[in-house]
Short mmCIF file of C-alpha atoms in Angstrom, two decimals:
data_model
loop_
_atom_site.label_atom_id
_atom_site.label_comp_id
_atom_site.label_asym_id
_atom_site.label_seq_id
_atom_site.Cartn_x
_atom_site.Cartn_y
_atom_site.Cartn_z
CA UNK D 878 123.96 149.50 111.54
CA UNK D 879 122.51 150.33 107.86
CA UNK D 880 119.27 150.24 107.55
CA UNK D 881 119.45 149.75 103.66
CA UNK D 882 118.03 146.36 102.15
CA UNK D 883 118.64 142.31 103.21
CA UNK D 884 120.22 139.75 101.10
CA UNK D 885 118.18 138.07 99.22
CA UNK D 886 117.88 134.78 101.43
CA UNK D 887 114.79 137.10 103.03
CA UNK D 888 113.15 137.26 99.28
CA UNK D 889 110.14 134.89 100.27
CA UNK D 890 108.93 137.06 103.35
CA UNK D 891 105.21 137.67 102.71
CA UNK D 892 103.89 141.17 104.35
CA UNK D 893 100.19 141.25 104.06
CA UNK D 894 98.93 144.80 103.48
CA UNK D 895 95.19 145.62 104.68
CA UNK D 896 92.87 148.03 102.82
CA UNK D 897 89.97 149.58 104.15
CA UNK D 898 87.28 151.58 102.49
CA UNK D 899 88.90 154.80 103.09
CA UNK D 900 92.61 153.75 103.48
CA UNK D 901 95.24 156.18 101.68
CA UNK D 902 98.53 154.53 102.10
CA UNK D 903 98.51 151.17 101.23
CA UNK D 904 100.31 151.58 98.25
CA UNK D 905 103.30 153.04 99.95
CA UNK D 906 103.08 150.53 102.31
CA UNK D 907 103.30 147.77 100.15
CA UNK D 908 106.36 149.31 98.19
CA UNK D 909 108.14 149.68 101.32
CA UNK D 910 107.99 146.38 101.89
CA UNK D 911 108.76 145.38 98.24
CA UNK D 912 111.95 148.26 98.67
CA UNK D 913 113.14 146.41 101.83
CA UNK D 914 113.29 143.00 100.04
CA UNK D 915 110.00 141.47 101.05
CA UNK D 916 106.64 140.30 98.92
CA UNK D 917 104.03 142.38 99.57
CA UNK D 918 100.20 140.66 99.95
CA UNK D 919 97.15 142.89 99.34
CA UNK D 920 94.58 142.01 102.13
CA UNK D 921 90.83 143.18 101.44
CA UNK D 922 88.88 143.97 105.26
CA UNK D 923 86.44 142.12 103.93
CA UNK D 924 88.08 139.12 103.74
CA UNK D 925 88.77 137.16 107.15
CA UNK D 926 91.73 134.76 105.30
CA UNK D 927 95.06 136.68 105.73
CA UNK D 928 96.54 134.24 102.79
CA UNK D 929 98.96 132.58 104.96
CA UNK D 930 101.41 135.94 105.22
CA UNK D 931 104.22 136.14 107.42
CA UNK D 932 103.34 139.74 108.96
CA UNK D 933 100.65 142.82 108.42
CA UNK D 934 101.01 146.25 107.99
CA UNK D 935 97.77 148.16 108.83
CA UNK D 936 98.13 151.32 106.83
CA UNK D 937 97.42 155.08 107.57
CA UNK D 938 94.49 157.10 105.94
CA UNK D 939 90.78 157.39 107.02
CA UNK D 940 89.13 154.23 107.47
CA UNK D 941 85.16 154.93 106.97
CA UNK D 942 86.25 158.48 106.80
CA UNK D 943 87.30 158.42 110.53
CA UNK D 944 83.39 158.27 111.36
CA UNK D 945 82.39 157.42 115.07
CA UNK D 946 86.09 157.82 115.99
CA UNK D 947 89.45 156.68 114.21
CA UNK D 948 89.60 152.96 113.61
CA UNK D 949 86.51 152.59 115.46
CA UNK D 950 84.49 150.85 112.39
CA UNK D 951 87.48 149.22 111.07
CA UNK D 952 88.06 147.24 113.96
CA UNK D 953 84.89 144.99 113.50
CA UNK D 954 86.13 143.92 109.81
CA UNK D 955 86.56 140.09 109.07
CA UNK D 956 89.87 140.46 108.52
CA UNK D 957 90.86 142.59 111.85
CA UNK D 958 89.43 139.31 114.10
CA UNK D 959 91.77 137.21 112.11
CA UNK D 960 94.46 139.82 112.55
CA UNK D 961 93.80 139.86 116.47
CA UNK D 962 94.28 136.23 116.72
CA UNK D 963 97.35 135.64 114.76
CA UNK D 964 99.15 138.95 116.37
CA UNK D 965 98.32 137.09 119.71
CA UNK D 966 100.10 134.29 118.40
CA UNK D 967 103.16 136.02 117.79
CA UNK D 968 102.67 137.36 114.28
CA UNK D 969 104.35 140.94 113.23
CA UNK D 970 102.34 143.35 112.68
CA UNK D 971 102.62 147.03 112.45
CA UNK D 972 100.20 150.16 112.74
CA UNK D 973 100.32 153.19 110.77
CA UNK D 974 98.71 156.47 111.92
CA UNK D 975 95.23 154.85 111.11
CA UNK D 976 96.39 151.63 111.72
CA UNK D 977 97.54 152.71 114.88
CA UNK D 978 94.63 153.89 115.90
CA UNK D 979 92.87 150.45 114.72
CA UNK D 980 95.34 148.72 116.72
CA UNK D 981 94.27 150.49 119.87
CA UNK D 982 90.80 150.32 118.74
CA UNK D 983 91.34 146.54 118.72
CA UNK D 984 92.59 146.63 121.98
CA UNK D 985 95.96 145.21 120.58
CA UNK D 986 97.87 148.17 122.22
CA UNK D 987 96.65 150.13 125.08
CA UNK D 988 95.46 154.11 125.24
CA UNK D 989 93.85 156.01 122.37
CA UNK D 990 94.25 158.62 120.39
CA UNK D 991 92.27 162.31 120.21
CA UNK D 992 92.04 165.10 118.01
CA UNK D 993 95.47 167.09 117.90
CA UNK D 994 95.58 169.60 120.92
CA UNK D 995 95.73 172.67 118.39
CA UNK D 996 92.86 170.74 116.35
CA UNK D 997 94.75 171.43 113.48
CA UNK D 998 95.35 168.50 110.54
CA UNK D 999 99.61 168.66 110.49
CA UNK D 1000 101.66 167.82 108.03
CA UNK D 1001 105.66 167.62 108.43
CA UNK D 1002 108.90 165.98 108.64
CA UNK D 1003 108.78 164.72 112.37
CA UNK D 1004 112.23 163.67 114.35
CA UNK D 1005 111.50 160.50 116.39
CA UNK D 1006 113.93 158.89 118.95
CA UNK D 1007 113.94 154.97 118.61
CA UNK D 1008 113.14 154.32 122.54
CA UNK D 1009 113.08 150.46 122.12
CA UNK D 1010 115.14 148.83 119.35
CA UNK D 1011 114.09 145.27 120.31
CA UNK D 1012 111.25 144.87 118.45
CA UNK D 1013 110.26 142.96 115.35
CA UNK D 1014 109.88 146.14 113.59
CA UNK D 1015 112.71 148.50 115.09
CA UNK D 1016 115.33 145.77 115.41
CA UNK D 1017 117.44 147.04 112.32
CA UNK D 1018 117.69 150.71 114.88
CA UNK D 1019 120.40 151.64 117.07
CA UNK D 1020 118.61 152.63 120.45
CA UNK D 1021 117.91 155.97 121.10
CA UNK D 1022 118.69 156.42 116.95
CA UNK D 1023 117.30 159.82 115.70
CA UNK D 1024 115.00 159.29 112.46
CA UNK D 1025 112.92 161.72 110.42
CA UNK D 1026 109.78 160.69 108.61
CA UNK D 1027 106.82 162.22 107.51
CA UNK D 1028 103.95 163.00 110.46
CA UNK D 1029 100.22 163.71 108.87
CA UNK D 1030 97.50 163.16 111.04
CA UNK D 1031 94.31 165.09 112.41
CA UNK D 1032 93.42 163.03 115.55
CA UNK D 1033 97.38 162.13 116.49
CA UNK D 1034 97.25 162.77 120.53
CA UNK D 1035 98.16 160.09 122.12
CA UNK D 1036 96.26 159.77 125.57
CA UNK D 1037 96.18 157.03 128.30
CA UNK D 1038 95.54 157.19 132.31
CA UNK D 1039 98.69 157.64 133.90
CA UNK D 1040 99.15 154.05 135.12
CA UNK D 1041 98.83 152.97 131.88
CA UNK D 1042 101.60 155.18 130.84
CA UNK D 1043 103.92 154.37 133.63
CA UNK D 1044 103.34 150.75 132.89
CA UNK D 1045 104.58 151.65 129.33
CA UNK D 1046 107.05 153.59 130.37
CA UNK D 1047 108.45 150.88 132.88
CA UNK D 1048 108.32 148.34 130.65
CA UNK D 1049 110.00 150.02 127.72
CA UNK D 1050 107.07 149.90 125.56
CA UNK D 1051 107.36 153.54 124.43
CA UNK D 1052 108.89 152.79 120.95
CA UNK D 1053 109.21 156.44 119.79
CA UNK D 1054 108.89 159.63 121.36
CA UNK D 1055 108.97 162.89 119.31
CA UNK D 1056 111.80 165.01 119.75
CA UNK D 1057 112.35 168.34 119.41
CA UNK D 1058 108.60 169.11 119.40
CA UNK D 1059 105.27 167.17 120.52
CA UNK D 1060 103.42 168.02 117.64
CA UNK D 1061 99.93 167.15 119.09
CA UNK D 1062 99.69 166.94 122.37
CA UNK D 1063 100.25 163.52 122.84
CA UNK D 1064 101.30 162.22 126.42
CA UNK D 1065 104.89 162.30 127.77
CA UNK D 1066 105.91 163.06 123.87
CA UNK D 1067 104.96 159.64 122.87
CA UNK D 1068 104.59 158.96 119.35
CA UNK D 1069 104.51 155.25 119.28
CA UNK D 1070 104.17 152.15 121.44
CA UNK D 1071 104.28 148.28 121.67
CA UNK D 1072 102.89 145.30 123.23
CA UNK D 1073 104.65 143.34 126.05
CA UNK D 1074 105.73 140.93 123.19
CA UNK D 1075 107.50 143.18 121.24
CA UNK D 1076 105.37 142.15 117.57
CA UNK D 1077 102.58 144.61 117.61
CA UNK D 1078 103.87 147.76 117.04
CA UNK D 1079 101.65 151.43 116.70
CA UNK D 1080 103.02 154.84 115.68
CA UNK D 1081 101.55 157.81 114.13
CA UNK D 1082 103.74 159.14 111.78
CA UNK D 1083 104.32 157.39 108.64
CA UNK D 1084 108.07 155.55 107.51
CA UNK D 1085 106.23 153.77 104.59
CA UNK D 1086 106.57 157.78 102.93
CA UNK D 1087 110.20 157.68 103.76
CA UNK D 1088 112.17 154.74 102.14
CA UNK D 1089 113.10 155.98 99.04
CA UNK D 1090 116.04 158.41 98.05
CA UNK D 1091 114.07 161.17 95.85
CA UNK D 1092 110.52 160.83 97.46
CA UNK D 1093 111.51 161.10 100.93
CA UNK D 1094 111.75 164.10 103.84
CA UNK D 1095 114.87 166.01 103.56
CA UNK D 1096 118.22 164.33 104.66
CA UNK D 1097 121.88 164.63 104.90
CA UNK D 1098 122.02 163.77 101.48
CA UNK D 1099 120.21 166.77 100.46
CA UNK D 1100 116.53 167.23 99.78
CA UNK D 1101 114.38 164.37 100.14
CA UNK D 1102 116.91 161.81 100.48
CA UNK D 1103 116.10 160.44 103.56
CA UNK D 1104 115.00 156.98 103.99
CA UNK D 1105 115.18 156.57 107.87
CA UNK D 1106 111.64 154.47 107.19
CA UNK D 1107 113.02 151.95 105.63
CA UNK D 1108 114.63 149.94 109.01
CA UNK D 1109 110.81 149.54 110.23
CA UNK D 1110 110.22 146.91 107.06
CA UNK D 1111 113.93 145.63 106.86
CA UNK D 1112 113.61 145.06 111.26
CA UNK D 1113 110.45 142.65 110.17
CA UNK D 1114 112.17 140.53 107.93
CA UNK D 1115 115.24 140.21 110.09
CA UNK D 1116 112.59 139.10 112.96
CA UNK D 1117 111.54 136.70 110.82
CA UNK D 1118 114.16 134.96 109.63
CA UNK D 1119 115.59 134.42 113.57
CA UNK D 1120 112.31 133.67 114.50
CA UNK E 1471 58.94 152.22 115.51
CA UNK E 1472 60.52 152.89 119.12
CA UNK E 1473 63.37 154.77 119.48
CA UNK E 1474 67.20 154.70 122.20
CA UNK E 1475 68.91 157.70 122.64
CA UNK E 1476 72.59 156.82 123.95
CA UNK E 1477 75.25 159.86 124.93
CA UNK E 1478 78.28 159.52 125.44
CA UNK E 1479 81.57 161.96 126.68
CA UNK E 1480 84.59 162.68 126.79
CA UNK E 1481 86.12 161.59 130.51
CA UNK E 1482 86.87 163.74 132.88
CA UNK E 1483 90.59 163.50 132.96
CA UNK E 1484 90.89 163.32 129.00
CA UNK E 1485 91.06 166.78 127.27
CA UNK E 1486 88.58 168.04 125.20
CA UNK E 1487 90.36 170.00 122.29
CA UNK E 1488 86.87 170.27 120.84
CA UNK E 1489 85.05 171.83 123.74
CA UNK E 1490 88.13 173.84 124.51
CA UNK E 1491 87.33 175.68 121.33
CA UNK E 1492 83.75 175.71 121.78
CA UNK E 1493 84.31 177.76 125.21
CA UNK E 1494 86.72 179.89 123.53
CA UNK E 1495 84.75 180.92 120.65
CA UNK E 1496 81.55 182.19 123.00
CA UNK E 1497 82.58 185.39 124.50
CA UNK E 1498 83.51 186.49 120.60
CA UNK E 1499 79.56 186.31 120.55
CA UNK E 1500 78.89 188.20 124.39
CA UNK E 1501 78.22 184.88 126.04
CA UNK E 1502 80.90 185.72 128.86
CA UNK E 1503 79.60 183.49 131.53
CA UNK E 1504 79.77 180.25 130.67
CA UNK E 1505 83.35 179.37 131.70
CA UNK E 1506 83.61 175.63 130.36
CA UNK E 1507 82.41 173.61 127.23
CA UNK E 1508 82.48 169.67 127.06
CA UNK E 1509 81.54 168.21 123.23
CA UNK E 1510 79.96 164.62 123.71
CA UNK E 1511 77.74 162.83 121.53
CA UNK E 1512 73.98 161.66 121.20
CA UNK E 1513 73.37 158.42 119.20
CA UNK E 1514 69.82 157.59 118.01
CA UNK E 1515 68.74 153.77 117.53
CA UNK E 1516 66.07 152.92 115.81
CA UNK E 1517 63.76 149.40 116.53
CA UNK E 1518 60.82 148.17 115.37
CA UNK E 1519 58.09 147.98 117.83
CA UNK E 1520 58.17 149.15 121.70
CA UNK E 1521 61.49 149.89 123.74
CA UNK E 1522 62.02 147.35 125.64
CA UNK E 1523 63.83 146.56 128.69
CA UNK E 1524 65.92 144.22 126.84
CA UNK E 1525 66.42 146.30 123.84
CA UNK E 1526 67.89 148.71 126.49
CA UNK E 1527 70.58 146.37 127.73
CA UNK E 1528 71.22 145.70 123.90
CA UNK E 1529 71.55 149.41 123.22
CA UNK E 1530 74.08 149.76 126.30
CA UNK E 1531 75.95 146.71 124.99
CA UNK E 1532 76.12 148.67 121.59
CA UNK E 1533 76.94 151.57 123.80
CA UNK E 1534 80.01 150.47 125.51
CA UNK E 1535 81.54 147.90 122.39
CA UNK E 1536 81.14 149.95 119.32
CA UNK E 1537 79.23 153.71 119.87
CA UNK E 1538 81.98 154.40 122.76
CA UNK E 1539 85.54 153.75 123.77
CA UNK E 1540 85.94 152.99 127.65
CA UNK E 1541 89.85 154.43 127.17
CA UNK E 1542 88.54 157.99 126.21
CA UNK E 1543 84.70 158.29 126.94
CA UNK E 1544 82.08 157.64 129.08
CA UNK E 1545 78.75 156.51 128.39
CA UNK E 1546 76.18 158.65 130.50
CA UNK E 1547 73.16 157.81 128.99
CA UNK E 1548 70.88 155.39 127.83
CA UNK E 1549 67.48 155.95 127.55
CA UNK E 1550 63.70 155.27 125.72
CA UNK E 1551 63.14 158.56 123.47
CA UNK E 1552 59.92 158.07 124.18
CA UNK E 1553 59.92 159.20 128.35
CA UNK E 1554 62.61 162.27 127.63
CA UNK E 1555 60.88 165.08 128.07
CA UNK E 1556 61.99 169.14 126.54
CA UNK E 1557 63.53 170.83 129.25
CA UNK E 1558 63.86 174.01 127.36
CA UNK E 1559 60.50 174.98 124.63
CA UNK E 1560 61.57 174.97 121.25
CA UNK E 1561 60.71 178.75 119.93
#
């Protein structure tokens, strides 16, 4: 299946965007949505009102400078207990590296992450496997599909107890595992997850930095032609229009 | 102006990358016996007036909701500045 943009029947699709003091990427974010065919909505943490979008993207960076622990500060802000509530409703949303860690933070998705075992900031094109295309923001994947995006992170180890991670694993909410090579540690090669639901979705390495031919990692195309991000924001407004 | 000190660690099971650097940076300096480092944190809180057993349960509220995360740390500690005492003399 392509991964390349919807028709334009999926043109009103709002994706709200939230900035934190500190975010990095929430300008990519937003023109990944805006490449997939989608509106993107700038969201302020600040502001409890998410402005009526249809889904959130919680973008990577260093919230309050990753102070206390990653996401840990962010997760109080106005807008993340208006986030909690609608992504318990049912609502889309996706975590970024930062926003990933929010996300678990939040308690929206379970375990945590900690500094990289080799406590060393990476940066790098990163192959994932797509271990569950059924969610709202994988659907657009072929399971088991081999992508390559951009990984940049400093505390990127994914840990939980082992129940946790057999309950994940049992369940089929491992959504990406790395392949090839854990870059930091993280449990059983995990590198992103989702809730029982299938709408909240966490991952650390970034697809937002890999949806446009030119400014992407390297692909079969030649140098930084790949785009294997862009199915995360075209998946979400498939999901919505079926939903 | 009373004063809570809350620390908090790393669990157990979870790795320490930080302390795991820590231990293996000492014997580069001669300290060869100390075989294991664990990095936690201390948190100071500051109150107006005495500590109070109530600001205590506050502080250990504050502890386990927003200073710590129950998936990664524990908190063991949390305690009036006032009663700790120095253990080793400052020199």
């Amino acid at each position: 299946m392509s991964a390349g943009t919807l028709d334009t029947t999926l043109a009103e699709a709002r994706i709200g965007v939230i900035t934190f003091p500190g975010t990095l990427d929430d300008r990519d974010a937003a023109r990944a949505v805006r490449l997939a065919g989608g509106e993107p909505v700038s969201l302020f943490h600040a502001d409890g009102d998410l402005q009526g979008v249809d889904a959130v993207v919680l973008p990577g960076g260093f919230s309050y400078g990753d102070y206390l622990r990653a996401g840990a500060i962010s997760r109080f802000a106005p807008a993340m207990d208006a986030l909690v509530d609608a992504a318990k409703g049912g609502m889309p949303v996706l975590g970024i590296c930062n926003g990933f860690q929010v996300l678990t933070e939040a308690h929206l998705l379970p375990g945590s992450m900690i500094k990289n075992e080799h406590l060393h900031f990476i940066c790098r094109e990163q192959v994932l496997s797509v271990e569950n295309a059924g969610t709202a923001w994988t659907n657009r994947y072929e399971q088991g599909q081999h992508i390559t995006i951009p990984l940049k992170n400093q505390d990127g180890q994914f840990v939980a107890d082992e129940h946790t991670l057999d309950e994940l694993e049992g369940e089929g909410r491992v959504a990406f595992r790395y392949v090839g090579w854990n870059p930091n540690g993280s449990r059983r090669d995990i590198a992103g997850i989702t809730n029982a639901a299938g709408n909240v979705v966490g991952l650390m390495p970034h697809p937002e930095h890999a949806v446009e031919a030119g400014f992407g990692p390297d692909g079969p195309e030649g140098p930084r032609s790949g785009t294997d991000g862009l199915g995360f924001f075209t998946s979400v407004l498939a999901s919505l229009v079926h939903a | 102006m009373g004063r809570v000190v809350v620390e908090v660690m790393p669990k157990p099971e979870i790795l320490d990358p930080q302390g795991k650097a820590v231990v293996g940076a000492l014997p580069r300096l001669g300290f060869t016996q100390f075989t294991g480092a664990r990095q936690g944190k201390r948190f100071e809180l500051e109150v107006d007036g005495e500590v109070t057993a109530e600001i205590l349960a506050d502080a250990r509220k504050a502890a386990e909701t927003l200073l710590s995360n129950p998936i990664i740390e524990d908190v063991v500690r949390v305690a009036d500045a006032s009663s700790e005492t120095a253990e080793v003399p400052a020199r």
